[in-house]
Amino acid sequence: MGEQRAKIITVGIQKGGCGKTTTSGILAYFLSQDKNKVLVVDMDSQGNVTDLLTQEDVEYFEEKTVLEAFKDGSVEEYIYQVNDYLHVVPADDYLATLAKLLYTEMNYKNQNLALKEILEPVIYDYDYIIIDTPPSLSEPMVNAVCASDYVIVLAESSKWAFTAVPRFLETVEYAQAHVNPDLKVLGLLRTMNDTRRADSKAFVDLMEEYWPDICFDVVIKRKASIGRISMEGLFNNKELSSALEQYKLFYKELKERV
Ligand SMILES: Nc1ncnc2c1ncn2[C@@H]1O[C@H](COP(=O)(O)OP(=O)(O)OP(=O)(O)O)[C@@H](O)[C@H]1O
Ligand SMILES: [Mg+2]
């Protein structure tokens, strides 16, 4: 057990398909390769980061997911070990029932702080806890933000991602004002930049103009090998170094900000 509390980082935006899962998986991978103990918590009922990191069929995790951890009051019994440094609390479709259960059967004093509470028993076991979130400002997302020390805002270079950012930042401000005053925005990562499209570049520039203080310098481009990480995974992936090229720059900037 370490002497320091894990740094908890949420990767979020309520717009779907901005690269949250890809980014949280890659970030956890980099941190674990650097010999940090990392726990990834899947707060999305799609279970994509579970799939990406464990390469197991979703059936494998039946009744062994973060939802059961909420019922139990601790994640301890629901940690899957990918290797010594990288662990995952998985999710499956049933996580969609979390909101209902939080307001009926479960007895958390504050429904927004339930995730924080169930992570507490393992907080000294890890250097980092990375939380992947669903594409909505629902209970799993709010719980992730309220449990975190840092959030990374993700936005693909498109209009609907651009318009989602201020509303996501409002959610962060709500958490800061009500339950989590130390929460910090680590940065806004612009993703899926399609260099052939002028409108894509326009949104990259617009985000820089609106949020100059938080934009990461690196902009992640649309690239087939990054997309194929969803199929090939991060281990035994022949094109991994090409896929991770741009993300290496992001990781470097991120380490300077944490
Ligand atoms: N830079 C990229 N270039 C090409 N494809 C990418 C890139 N980043 C992610 N993808 C692919 O785009 C899709 C969406 O990415 P991802 O699942 O990471 O986004 P998400 O924000 O987690 O989505 P959701 O909101 O559904 O959870 C996936 O199929 C992924 O493999
Ligand atoms: Mg996702």
PDB file of C-alpha atoms and ligand atoms in Angstrom:
ATOM      1  CA  MET A   1       0.000   0.000   0.000  1.00  0.00           C
ATOM      2  CA  GLY A   2       1.381   3.423  -0.965  1.00  0.00           C
ATOM      3  CA  GLU A   3       1.594   6.468   1.260  1.00  0.00           C
ATOM      4  CA  GLN A   4      -0.145   8.796  -1.126  1.00  0.00           C
ATOM      5  CA  ARG A   5      -3.713   8.912  -2.289  1.00  0.00           C
ATOM      6  CA  ALA A   6      -4.240   8.071  -5.948  1.00  0.00           C
ATOM      7  CA  LYS A   7      -4.759  11.003  -8.271  1.00  0.00           C
ATOM      8  CA  ILE A   8      -8.196  10.554  -9.798  1.00  0.00           C
ATOM      9  CA  ILE A   9      -8.686  11.721 -13.376  1.00  0.00           C
ATOM     10  CA  THR A  10     -11.999  11.738 -15.265  1.00  0.00           C
ATOM     11  CA  VAL A  11     -12.020  11.784 -19.054  1.00  0.00           C
ATOM     12  CA  GLY A  12     -15.302  13.328 -20.084  1.00  0.00           C
ATOM     13  CA  ILE A  13     -17.690  15.056 -22.429  1.00  0.00           C
ATOM     14  CA  GLN A  14     -21.395  14.334 -22.893  1.00  0.00           C
ATOM     15  CA  LYS A  15     -21.048  14.320 -26.709  1.00  0.00           C
ATOM     16  CA  GLY A  16     -20.648  10.759 -27.978  1.00  0.00           C
ATOM     17  CA  GLY A  17     -17.738   9.488 -30.008  1.00  0.00           C
ATOM     18  CA  CYS A  18     -15.146  12.114 -29.087  1.00  0.00           C
ATOM     19  CA  GLY A  19     -12.455   9.591 -28.173  1.00  0.00           C
ATOM     20  CA  LYS A  20     -13.037   9.384 -24.395  1.00  0.00           C
ATOM     21  CA  THR A  21     -12.562   5.630 -24.229  1.00  0.00           C
ATOM     22  CA  THR A  22      -9.609   5.607 -26.610  1.00  0.00           C
ATOM     23  CA  THR A  23      -7.949   8.403 -24.635  1.00  0.00           C
ATOM     24  CA  SER A  24      -8.623   6.958 -21.178  1.00  0.00           C
ATOM     25  CA  GLY A  25      -7.356   3.542 -22.304  1.00  0.00           C
ATOM     26  CA  ILE A  26      -4.182   4.983 -23.830  1.00  0.00           C
ATOM     27  CA  LEU A  27      -3.544   7.252 -20.842  1.00  0.00           C
ATOM     28  CA  ALA A  28      -3.881   4.291 -18.454  1.00  0.00           C
ATOM     29  CA  TYR A  29      -1.597   2.256 -20.715  1.00  0.00           C
ATOM     30  CA  PHE A  30       1.137   4.943 -20.740  1.00  0.00           C
ATOM     31  CA  LEU A  31       0.948   5.458 -16.977  1.00  0.00           C
ATOM     32  CA  SER A  32       1.144   1.729 -16.300  1.00  0.00           C
ATOM     33  CA  GLN A  33       4.070   1.311 -18.715  1.00  0.00           C
ATOM     34  CA  ASP A  34       5.831   3.977 -16.622  1.00  0.00           C
ATOM     35  CA  LYS A  35       5.360   1.683 -13.604  1.00  0.00           C
ATOM     36  CA  ASN A  36       2.554   3.615 -12.006  1.00  0.00           C
ATOM     37  CA  LYS A  37      -0.159   1.527 -10.416  1.00  0.00           C
ATOM     38  CA  VAL A  38      -3.302   2.403 -12.359  1.00  0.00           C
ATOM     39  CA  LEU A  39      -6.943   1.535 -11.799  1.00  0.00           C
ATOM     40  CA  VAL A  40      -9.340   2.230 -14.662  1.00  0.00           C
ATOM     41  CA  VAL A  41     -12.983   2.547 -13.646  1.00  0.00           C
ATOM     42  CA  ASP A  42     -15.482   2.007 -16.432  1.00  0.00           C
ATOM     43  CA  MET A  43     -18.499   4.242 -15.739  1.00  0.00           C
ATOM     44  CA  ASP A  44     -20.060   3.686 -19.165  1.00  0.00           C
ATOM     45  CA  SER A  45     -22.625   0.902 -19.594  1.00  0.00           C
ATOM     46  CA  GLN A  46     -21.243   0.364 -23.112  1.00  0.00           C
ATOM     47  CA  GLY A  47     -18.242  -1.236 -21.399  1.00  0.00           C
ATOM     48  CA  ASN A  48     -15.858  -0.115 -24.121  1.00  0.00           C
ATOM     49  CA  VAL A  49     -12.813   0.581 -21.963  1.00  0.00           C
ATOM     50  CA  THR A  50     -13.423  -2.777 -20.239  1.00  0.00           C
ATOM     51  CA  ASP A  51     -13.300  -4.428 -23.647  1.00  0.00           C
ATOM     52  CA  LEU A  52     -10.265  -2.429 -24.781  1.00  0.00           C
ATOM     53  CA  LEU A  53      -8.122  -3.215 -21.746  1.00  0.00           C
ATOM     54  CA  THR A  54      -9.241  -6.726 -20.806  1.00  0.00           C
ATOM     55  CA  GLN A  55     -10.002  -8.147 -24.288  1.00  0.00           C
ATOM     56  CA  GLU A  56     -12.562 -10.356 -22.522  1.00  0.00           C
ATOM     57  CA  ASP A  57     -16.147 -10.924 -23.715  1.00  0.00           C
ATOM     58  CA  VAL A  58     -18.636  -8.843 -21.769  1.00  0.00           C
ATOM     59  CA  GLU A  59     -20.308 -12.044 -20.433  1.00  0.00           C
ATOM     60  CA  TYR A  60     -17.125 -12.753 -18.514  1.00  0.00           C
ATOM     61  CA  PHE A  61     -17.934  -9.855 -16.177  1.00  0.00           C
ATOM     62  CA  GLU A  62     -21.547 -10.740 -15.462  1.00  0.00           C
ATOM     63  CA  GLU A  63     -22.328  -9.603 -11.897  1.00  0.00           C
ATOM     64  CA  LYS A  64     -18.655  -8.707 -11.394  1.00  0.00           C
ATOM     65  CA  THR A  65     -18.884  -5.058 -12.429  1.00  0.00           C
ATOM     66  CA  VAL A  66     -18.842  -1.567 -11.008  1.00  0.00           C
ATOM     67  CA  LEU A  67     -22.633  -1.799 -10.533  1.00  0.00           C
ATOM     68  CA  GLU A  68     -22.153  -4.612  -7.986  1.00  0.00           C
ATOM     69  CA  ALA A  69     -19.416  -2.501  -6.389  1.00  0.00           C
ATOM     70  CA  PHE A  70     -21.995   0.261  -5.856  1.00  0.00           C
ATOM     71  CA  LYS A  71     -24.335  -2.300  -4.277  1.00  0.00           C
ATOM     72  CA  ASP A  72     -21.513  -3.562  -2.025  1.00  0.00           C
ATOM     73  CA  GLY A  73     -20.138  -0.146  -1.080  1.00  0.00           C
ATOM     74  CA  SER A  74     -16.582  -0.888  -2.302  1.00  0.00           C
ATOM     75  CA  VAL A  75     -14.793  -1.680  -5.579  1.00  0.00           C
ATOM     76  CA  GLU A  76     -12.367  -4.036  -3.815  1.00  0.00           C
ATOM     77  CA  GLU A  77     -13.968  -7.305  -4.945  1.00  0.00           C
ATOM     78  CA  TYR A  78     -14.504  -6.145  -8.523  1.00  0.00           C
ATOM     79  CA  ILE A  79     -10.994  -5.400  -9.723  1.00  0.00           C
ATOM     80  CA  TYR A  80      -9.736  -7.275 -12.787  1.00  0.00           C
ATOM     81  CA  GLN A  81      -5.946  -7.385 -13.132  1.00  0.00           C
ATOM     82  CA  VAL A  82      -4.662  -6.880 -16.686  1.00  0.00           C
ATOM     83  CA  ASN A  83      -1.087  -6.970 -15.348  1.00  0.00           C
ATOM     84  CA  ASP A  84       0.730  -5.880 -12.158  1.00  0.00           C
ATOM     85  CA  TYR A  85       0.318  -2.197 -12.936  1.00  0.00           C
ATOM     86  CA  LEU A  86      -2.968  -1.993 -14.798  1.00  0.00           C
ATOM     87  CA  HIS A  87      -6.254  -2.947 -13.163  1.00  0.00           C
ATOM     88  CA  VAL A  88      -9.859  -2.418 -14.299  1.00  0.00           C
ATOM     89  CA  VAL A  89     -13.251  -2.173 -12.621  1.00  0.00           C
ATOM     90  CA  PRO A  90     -15.452  -3.306 -15.515  1.00  0.00           C
ATOM     91  CA  ALA A  91     -18.905  -2.225 -16.646  1.00  0.00           C
ATOM     92  CA  ASP A  92     -21.686  -3.808 -18.655  1.00  0.00           C
ATOM     93  CA  ASP A  93     -25.163  -2.834 -19.855  1.00  0.00           C
ATOM     94  CA  TYR A  94     -26.688  -3.136 -16.376  1.00  0.00           C
ATOM     95  CA  LEU A  95     -24.837  -0.002 -15.306  1.00  0.00           C
ATOM     96  CA  ALA A  96     -27.706   1.790 -17.069  1.00  0.00           C
ATOM     97  CA  THR A  97     -29.798   0.989 -13.951  1.00  0.00           C
ATOM     98  CA  LEU A  98     -27.429   2.837 -11.598  1.00  0.00           C
ATOM     99  CA  ALA A  99     -29.450   6.053 -11.443  1.00  0.00           C
ATOM    100  CA  LYS A 100     -32.622   4.230 -10.482  1.00  0.00           C
ATOM    101  CA  LEU A 101     -30.854   2.172  -7.812  1.00  0.00           C
ATOM    102  CA  LEU A 102     -29.078   5.208  -6.360  1.00  0.00           C
ATOM    103  CA  TYR A 103     -32.439   6.799  -5.619  1.00  0.00           C
ATOM    104  CA  THR A 104     -34.212   3.650  -4.404  1.00  0.00           C
ATOM    105  CA  GLU A 105     -32.357   0.643  -2.977  1.00  0.00           C
ATOM    106  CA  MET A 106     -28.950   2.193  -2.327  1.00  0.00           C
ATOM    107  CA  ASN A 107     -28.278   4.188   0.816  1.00  0.00           C
ATOM    108  CA  TYR A 108     -25.674   6.775  -0.077  1.00  0.00           C
ATOM    109  CA  LYS A 109     -25.988  10.036   1.865  1.00  0.00           C
ATOM    110  CA  ASN A 110     -25.152  11.991  -1.272  1.00  0.00           C
ATOM    111  CA  GLN A 111     -25.987  10.265  -4.564  1.00  0.00           C
ATOM    112  CA  ASN A 112     -23.327  12.318  -6.358  1.00  0.00           C
ATOM    113  CA  LEU A 113     -20.563  11.084  -4.040  1.00  0.00           C
ATOM    114  CA  ALA A 114     -21.268   7.349  -4.204  1.00  0.00           C
ATOM    115  CA  LEU A 115     -18.358   6.624  -6.557  1.00  0.00           C
ATOM    116  CA  LYS A 116     -15.980   8.595  -4.348  1.00  0.00           C
ATOM    117  CA  GLU A 117     -17.125   6.492  -1.405  1.00  0.00           C
ATOM    118  CA  ILE A 118     -16.638   3.099  -3.096  1.00  0.00           C
ATOM    119  CA  LEU A 119     -13.142   4.052  -4.302  1.00  0.00           C
ATOM    120  CA  GLU A 120     -12.007   5.087  -0.819  1.00  0.00           C
ATOM    121  CA  PRO A 121     -10.978   1.553   0.338  1.00  0.00           C
ATOM    122  CA  VAL A 122      -8.409   1.281  -2.515  1.00  0.00           C
ATOM    123  CA  ILE A 123      -7.305   4.894  -2.761  1.00  0.00           C
ATOM    124  CA  TYR A 124      -3.841   4.195  -1.301  1.00  0.00           C
ATOM    125  CA  ASP A 125      -3.309   1.126  -3.516  1.00  0.00           C
ATOM    126  CA  TYR A 126      -2.929   3.136  -6.724  1.00  0.00           C
ATOM    127  CA  ASP A 127      -0.967   6.055  -8.126  1.00  0.00           C
ATOM    128  CA  TYR A 128      -3.718   6.947 -10.586  1.00  0.00           C
ATOM    129  CA  ILE A 129      -7.379   6.156 -11.012  1.00  0.00           C
ATOM    130  CA  ILE A 130      -8.686   6.901 -14.514  1.00  0.00           C
ATOM    131  CA  ILE A 131     -12.443   7.087 -15.044  1.00  0.00           C
ATOM    132  CA  ASP A 132     -14.021   6.592 -18.465  1.00  0.00           C
ATOM    133  CA  THR A 133     -17.477   8.147 -18.732  1.00  0.00           C
ATOM    134  CA  PRO A 134     -20.635   7.793 -20.834  1.00  0.00           C
ATOM    135  CA  PRO A 135     -21.832  10.313 -23.423  1.00  0.00           C
ATOM    136  CA  SER A 136     -24.365  12.025 -21.153  1.00  0.00           C
ATOM    137  CA  LEU A 137     -24.457  14.323 -18.127  1.00  0.00           C
ATOM    138  CA  SER A 138     -26.112  11.565 -16.105  1.00  0.00           C
ATOM    139  CA  GLU A 139     -25.391  10.056 -12.670  1.00  0.00           C
ATOM    140  CA  PRO A 140     -22.305   8.071 -13.763  1.00  0.00           C
ATOM    141  CA  MET A 141     -20.739  11.215 -15.241  1.00  0.00           C
ATOM    142  CA  VAL A 142     -21.630  13.429 -12.282  1.00  0.00           C
ATOM    143  CA  ASN A 143     -20.291  10.799  -9.872  1.00  0.00           C
ATOM    144  CA  ALA A 144     -17.050  10.611 -11.855  1.00  0.00           C
ATOM    145  CA  VAL A 145     -16.587  14.378 -11.826  1.00  0.00           C
ATOM    146  CA  CYS A 146     -17.428  14.622  -8.114  1.00  0.00           C
ATOM    147  CA  ALA A 147     -14.926  11.860  -7.254  1.00  0.00           C
ATOM    148  CA  SER A 148     -12.055  13.357  -9.233  1.00  0.00           C
ATOM    149  CA  ASP A 149      -9.032  15.552  -8.601  1.00  0.00           C
ATOM    150  CA  TYR A 150      -8.797  16.376 -12.297  1.00  0.00           C
ATOM    151  CA  VAL A 151     -10.922  16.272 -15.412  1.00  0.00           C
ATOM    152  CA  ILE A 152      -9.750  16.090 -19.001  1.00  0.00           C
ATOM    153  CA  VAL A 153     -12.352  17.524 -21.361  1.00  0.00           C
ATOM    154  CA  LEU A 154     -12.473  15.842 -24.750  1.00  0.00           C
ATOM    155  CA  ALA A 155     -13.912  17.389 -27.884  1.00  0.00           C
ATOM    156  CA  GLU A 156     -13.774  16.193 -31.457  1.00  0.00           C
ATOM    157  CA  SER A 157     -13.474  19.033 -33.917  1.00  0.00           C
ATOM    158  CA  SER A 158     -17.166  19.379 -34.745  1.00  0.00           C
ATOM    159  CA  LYS A 159     -20.029  21.708 -33.903  1.00  0.00           C
ATOM    160  CA  TRP A 160     -21.856  19.461 -31.475  1.00  0.00           C
ATOM    161  CA  ALA A 161     -18.712  18.761 -29.505  1.00  0.00           C
ATOM    162  CA  PHE A 162     -17.912  22.481 -29.482  1.00  0.00           C
ATOM    163  CA  THR A 163     -21.363  23.314 -28.088  1.00  0.00           C
ATOM    164  CA  ALA A 164     -21.114  20.509 -25.502  1.00  0.00           C
ATOM    165  CA  VAL A 165     -17.948  21.918 -23.901  1.00  0.00           C
ATOM    166  CA  PRO A 166     -19.460  24.903 -22.030  1.00  0.00           C
ATOM    167  CA  ARG A 167     -22.225  22.711 -20.616  1.00  0.00           C
ATOM    168  CA  PHE A 168     -19.690  20.149 -19.492  1.00  0.00           C
ATOM    169  CA  LEU A 169     -17.633  22.897 -17.852  1.00  0.00           C
ATOM    170  CA  GLU A 170     -20.800  24.030 -16.032  1.00  0.00           C
ATOM    171  CA  THR A 171     -21.108  20.547 -14.571  1.00  0.00           C
ATOM    172  CA  VAL A 172     -17.505  20.796 -13.403  1.00  0.00           C
ATOM    173  CA  GLU A 173     -18.266  24.178 -11.822  1.00  0.00           C
ATOM    174  CA  TYR A 174     -21.321  22.710 -10.105  1.00  0.00           C
ATOM    175  CA  ALA A 175     -19.140  19.990  -8.587  1.00  0.00           C
ATOM    176  CA  GLN A 176     -16.522  22.561  -7.542  1.00  0.00           C
ATOM    177  CA  ALA A 177     -19.136  24.755  -5.911  1.00  0.00           C
ATOM    178  CA  HIS A 178     -21.062  22.035  -4.075  1.00  0.00           C
ATOM    179  CA  VAL A 179     -18.928  19.027  -3.238  1.00  0.00           C
ATOM    180  CA  ASN A 180     -15.443  19.120  -4.715  1.00  0.00           C
ATOM    181  CA  PRO A 181     -13.721  22.530  -4.373  1.00  0.00           C
ATOM    182  CA  ASP A 182     -10.247  21.145  -5.246  1.00  0.00           C
ATOM    183  CA  LEU A 183     -11.312  19.762  -8.614  1.00  0.00           C
ATOM    184  CA  LYS A 184      -9.171  21.060 -11.483  1.00  0.00           C
ATOM    185  CA  VAL A 185      -9.617  21.057 -15.243  1.00  0.00           C
ATOM    186  CA  LEU A 186      -6.391  19.546 -16.558  1.00  0.00           C
ATOM    187  CA  GLY A 187      -7.151  20.592 -20.085  1.00  0.00           C
ATOM    188  CA  LEU A 188      -9.255  20.372 -23.214  1.00  0.00           C
ATOM    189  CA  LEU A 189      -8.026  17.762 -25.672  1.00  0.00           C
ATOM    190  CA  ARG A 190      -9.147  18.310 -29.241  1.00  0.00           C
ATOM    191  CA  THR A 191      -9.561  15.004 -31.080  1.00  0.00           C
ATOM    192  CA  MET A 192     -10.644  13.501 -34.407  1.00  0.00           C
ATOM    193  CA  ASN A 193      -9.256  16.395 -36.391  1.00  0.00           C
ATOM    194  CA  ASP A 194      -9.899  15.597 -40.055  1.00  0.00           C
ATOM    195  CA  THR A 195      -7.098  17.490 -41.757  1.00  0.00           C
ATOM    196  CA  ARG A 196      -8.825  17.286 -45.155  1.00  0.00           C
ATOM    197  CA  ARG A 197     -11.806  19.305 -43.936  1.00  0.00           C
ATOM    198  CA  ALA A 198     -11.799  23.064 -43.494  1.00  0.00           C
ATOM    199  CA  ASP A 199     -14.710  22.921 -41.031  1.00  0.00           C
ATOM    200  CA  SER A 200     -12.760  20.511 -38.840  1.00  0.00           C
ATOM    201  CA  LYS A 201      -9.810  22.918 -38.716  1.00  0.00           C
ATOM    202  CA  ALA A 202     -12.238  25.777 -38.022  1.00  0.00           C
ATOM    203  CA  PHE A 203     -13.477  24.069 -34.840  1.00  0.00           C
ATOM    204  CA  VAL A 204      -9.941  23.294 -33.716  1.00  0.00           C
ATOM    205  CA  ASP A 205      -9.175  27.024 -34.009  1.00  0.00           C
ATOM    206  CA  LEU A 206     -12.450  28.113 -32.448  1.00  0.00           C
ATOM    207  CA  MET A 207     -11.813  26.000 -29.349  1.00  0.00           C
ATOM    208  CA  GLU A 208      -8.386  27.554 -28.977  1.00  0.00           C
ATOM    209  CA  GLU A 209      -9.991  30.991 -29.274  1.00  0.00           C
ATOM    210  CA  TYR A 210     -12.693  30.244 -26.670  1.00  0.00           C
ATOM    211  CA  TRP A 211     -10.603  28.249 -24.199  1.00  0.00           C
ATOM    212  CA  PRO A 212      -6.972  29.322 -24.699  1.00  0.00           C
ATOM    213  CA  ASP A 213      -6.045  28.604 -21.090  1.00  0.00           C
ATOM    214  CA  ILE A 214      -7.038  24.966 -21.109  1.00  0.00           C
ATOM    215  CA  CYS A 215      -6.443  23.640 -24.645  1.00  0.00           C
ATOM    216  CA  PHE A 216      -3.628  21.123 -24.897  1.00  0.00           C
ATOM    217  CA  ASP A 217      -1.211  22.193 -27.652  1.00  0.00           C
ATOM    218  CA  VAL A 218      -1.398  18.819 -29.333  1.00  0.00           C
ATOM    219  CA  VAL A 219      -4.478  18.129 -31.467  1.00  0.00           C
ATOM    220  CA  ILE A 220      -5.235  14.460 -32.111  1.00  0.00           C
ATOM    221  CA  LYS A 221      -5.869  13.803 -35.799  1.00  0.00           C
ATOM    222  CA  ARG A 222      -8.201  11.235 -37.259  1.00  0.00           C
ATOM    223  CA  LYS A 223      -5.985   8.277 -38.050  1.00  0.00           C
ATOM    224  CA  ALA A 224      -6.932   4.731 -39.038  1.00  0.00           C
ATOM    225  CA  SER A 225      -4.422   3.064 -36.713  1.00  0.00           C
ATOM    226  CA  ILE A 226      -5.883   4.932 -33.715  1.00  0.00           C
ATOM    227  CA  GLY A 227      -9.374   3.763 -34.718  1.00  0.00           C
ATOM    228  CA  ARG A 228      -8.145   0.175 -35.014  1.00  0.00           C
ATOM    229  CA  ILE A 229      -6.992   0.161 -31.377  1.00  0.00           C
ATOM    230  CA  SER A 230     -10.631  -0.737 -30.658  1.00  0.00           C
ATOM    231  CA  MET A 231     -10.048  -4.021 -32.519  1.00  0.00           C
ATOM    232  CA  GLU A 232      -6.371  -4.755 -31.962  1.00  0.00           C
ATOM    233  CA  GLY A 233      -6.139  -3.593 -28.348  1.00  0.00           C
ATOM    234  CA  LEU A 234      -2.999  -2.143 -26.783  1.00  0.00           C
ATOM    235  CA  PHE A 235      -1.087  -5.350 -26.207  1.00  0.00           C
ATOM    236  CA  ASN A 236       0.194  -7.382 -29.193  1.00  0.00           C
ATOM    237  CA  ASN A 237      -0.818  -4.577 -31.546  1.00  0.00           C
ATOM    238  CA  LYS A 238       1.668  -4.458 -34.446  1.00  0.00           C
ATOM    239  CA  GLU A 239       0.895  -0.861 -35.392  1.00  0.00           C
ATOM    240  CA  LEU A 240       0.826   0.430 -31.818  1.00  0.00           C
ATOM    241  CA  SER A 241       3.786   2.792 -32.076  1.00  0.00           C
ATOM    242  CA  SER A 242       2.271   4.497 -35.123  1.00  0.00           C
ATOM    243  CA  ALA A 243      -1.128   4.650 -33.390  1.00  0.00           C
ATOM    244  CA  LEU A 244       0.331   6.199 -30.240  1.00  0.00           C
ATOM    245  CA  GLU A 245       2.589   8.807 -31.879  1.00  0.00           C
ATOM    246  CA  GLN A 246       0.239  11.755 -31.334  1.00  0.00           C
ATOM    247  CA  TYR A 247      -0.904  10.523 -27.945  1.00  0.00           C
ATOM    248  CA  LYS A 248       2.718  10.497 -26.746  1.00  0.00           C
ATOM    249  CA  LEU A 249       2.745  14.278 -27.136  1.00  0.00           C
ATOM    250  CA  PHE A 250      -0.509  14.527 -25.202  1.00  0.00           C
ATOM    251  CA  TYR A 251       0.922  12.341 -22.427  1.00  0.00           C
ATOM    252  CA  LYS A 252       4.011  14.553 -22.184  1.00  0.00           C
ATOM    253  CA  GLU A 253       1.875  17.700 -21.823  1.00  0.00           C
ATOM    254  CA  LEU A 254      -0.400  16.000 -19.338  1.00  0.00           C
ATOM    255  CA  LYS A 255       2.454  14.966 -17.054  1.00  0.00           C
ATOM    256  CA  GLU A 256       3.597  18.572 -16.933  1.00  0.00           C
ATOM    257  CA  ARG A 257       0.127  19.645 -15.787  1.00  0.00           C
ATOM    258  CA  VAL A 258      -0.584  16.991 -13.106  1.00  0.00           C
TER     259      VAL A 258
HETATM  260  N1  LIG B   1      -8.001   9.757 -33.498  1.00  0.00           N
HETATM  261  C1  LIG B   1      -8.836   8.833 -33.989  1.00  0.00           C
HETATM  262  N2  LIG B   1      -8.821   8.530 -35.303  1.00  0.00           N
HETATM  263  C2  LIG B   1      -9.656   7.602 -35.832  1.00  0.00           C
HETATM  264  N3  LIG B   1     -10.564   6.929 -35.127  1.00  0.00           N
HETATM  265  C3  LIG B   1     -10.640   7.178 -33.799  1.00  0.00           C
HETATM  266  C4  LIG B   1      -9.776   8.134 -33.158  1.00  0.00           C
HETATM  267  N4  LIG B   1     -10.084   8.158 -31.838  1.00  0.00           N
HETATM  268  C5  LIG B   1     -11.085   7.268 -31.658  1.00  0.00           C
HETATM  269  N5  LIG B   1     -11.430   6.667 -32.830  1.00  0.00           N
HETATM  270  C6  LIG B   1     -12.527   5.723 -33.072  1.00  0.00           C
HETATM  271  O1  LIG B   1     -13.724   6.496 -33.053  1.00  0.00           O
HETATM  272  C7  LIG B   1     -14.765   5.855 -32.336  1.00  0.00           C
HETATM  273  C8  LIG B   1     -15.147   6.682 -31.097  1.00  0.00           C
HETATM  274  O2  LIG B   1     -14.043   6.712 -30.192  1.00  0.00           O
HETATM  275  P1  LIG B   1     -14.250   6.379 -28.649  1.00  0.00           P
HETATM  276  O3  LIG B   1     -15.086   5.162 -28.515  1.00  0.00           O
HETATM  277  O4  LIG B   1     -12.931   6.398 -28.017  1.00  0.00           O
HETATM  278  O5  LIG B   1     -15.091   7.661 -28.249  1.00  0.00           O
HETATM  279  P2  LIG B   1     -15.994   7.875 -26.949  1.00  0.00           P
HETATM  280  O6  LIG B   1     -16.030   9.335 -26.701  1.00  0.00           O
HETATM  281  O7  LIG B   1     -15.533   6.988 -25.873  1.00  0.00           O
HETATM  282  O8  LIG B   1     -17.413   7.361 -27.454  1.00  0.00           O
HETATM  283  P3  LIG B   1     -18.721   7.193 -26.505  1.00  0.00           P
HETATM  284  O9  LIG B   1     -19.219   8.577 -26.292  1.00  0.00           O
HETATM  285  O10 LIG B   1     -19.651   6.323 -27.324  1.00  0.00           O
HETATM  286  O11 LIG B   1     -18.259   6.533 -25.247  1.00  0.00           O
HETATM  287  C9  LIG B   1     -14.214   4.481 -31.994  1.00  0.00           C
HETATM  288  O12 LIG B   1     -14.612   3.583 -32.984  1.00  0.00           O
HETATM  289  C10 LIG B   1     -12.718   4.680 -31.991  1.00  0.00           C
HETATM  290  O13 LIG B   1     -12.032   3.507 -32.296  1.00  0.00           O
HETATM  291 MG    MG B   2     -16.583   5.624 -24.717  1.00  0.00          MG
END
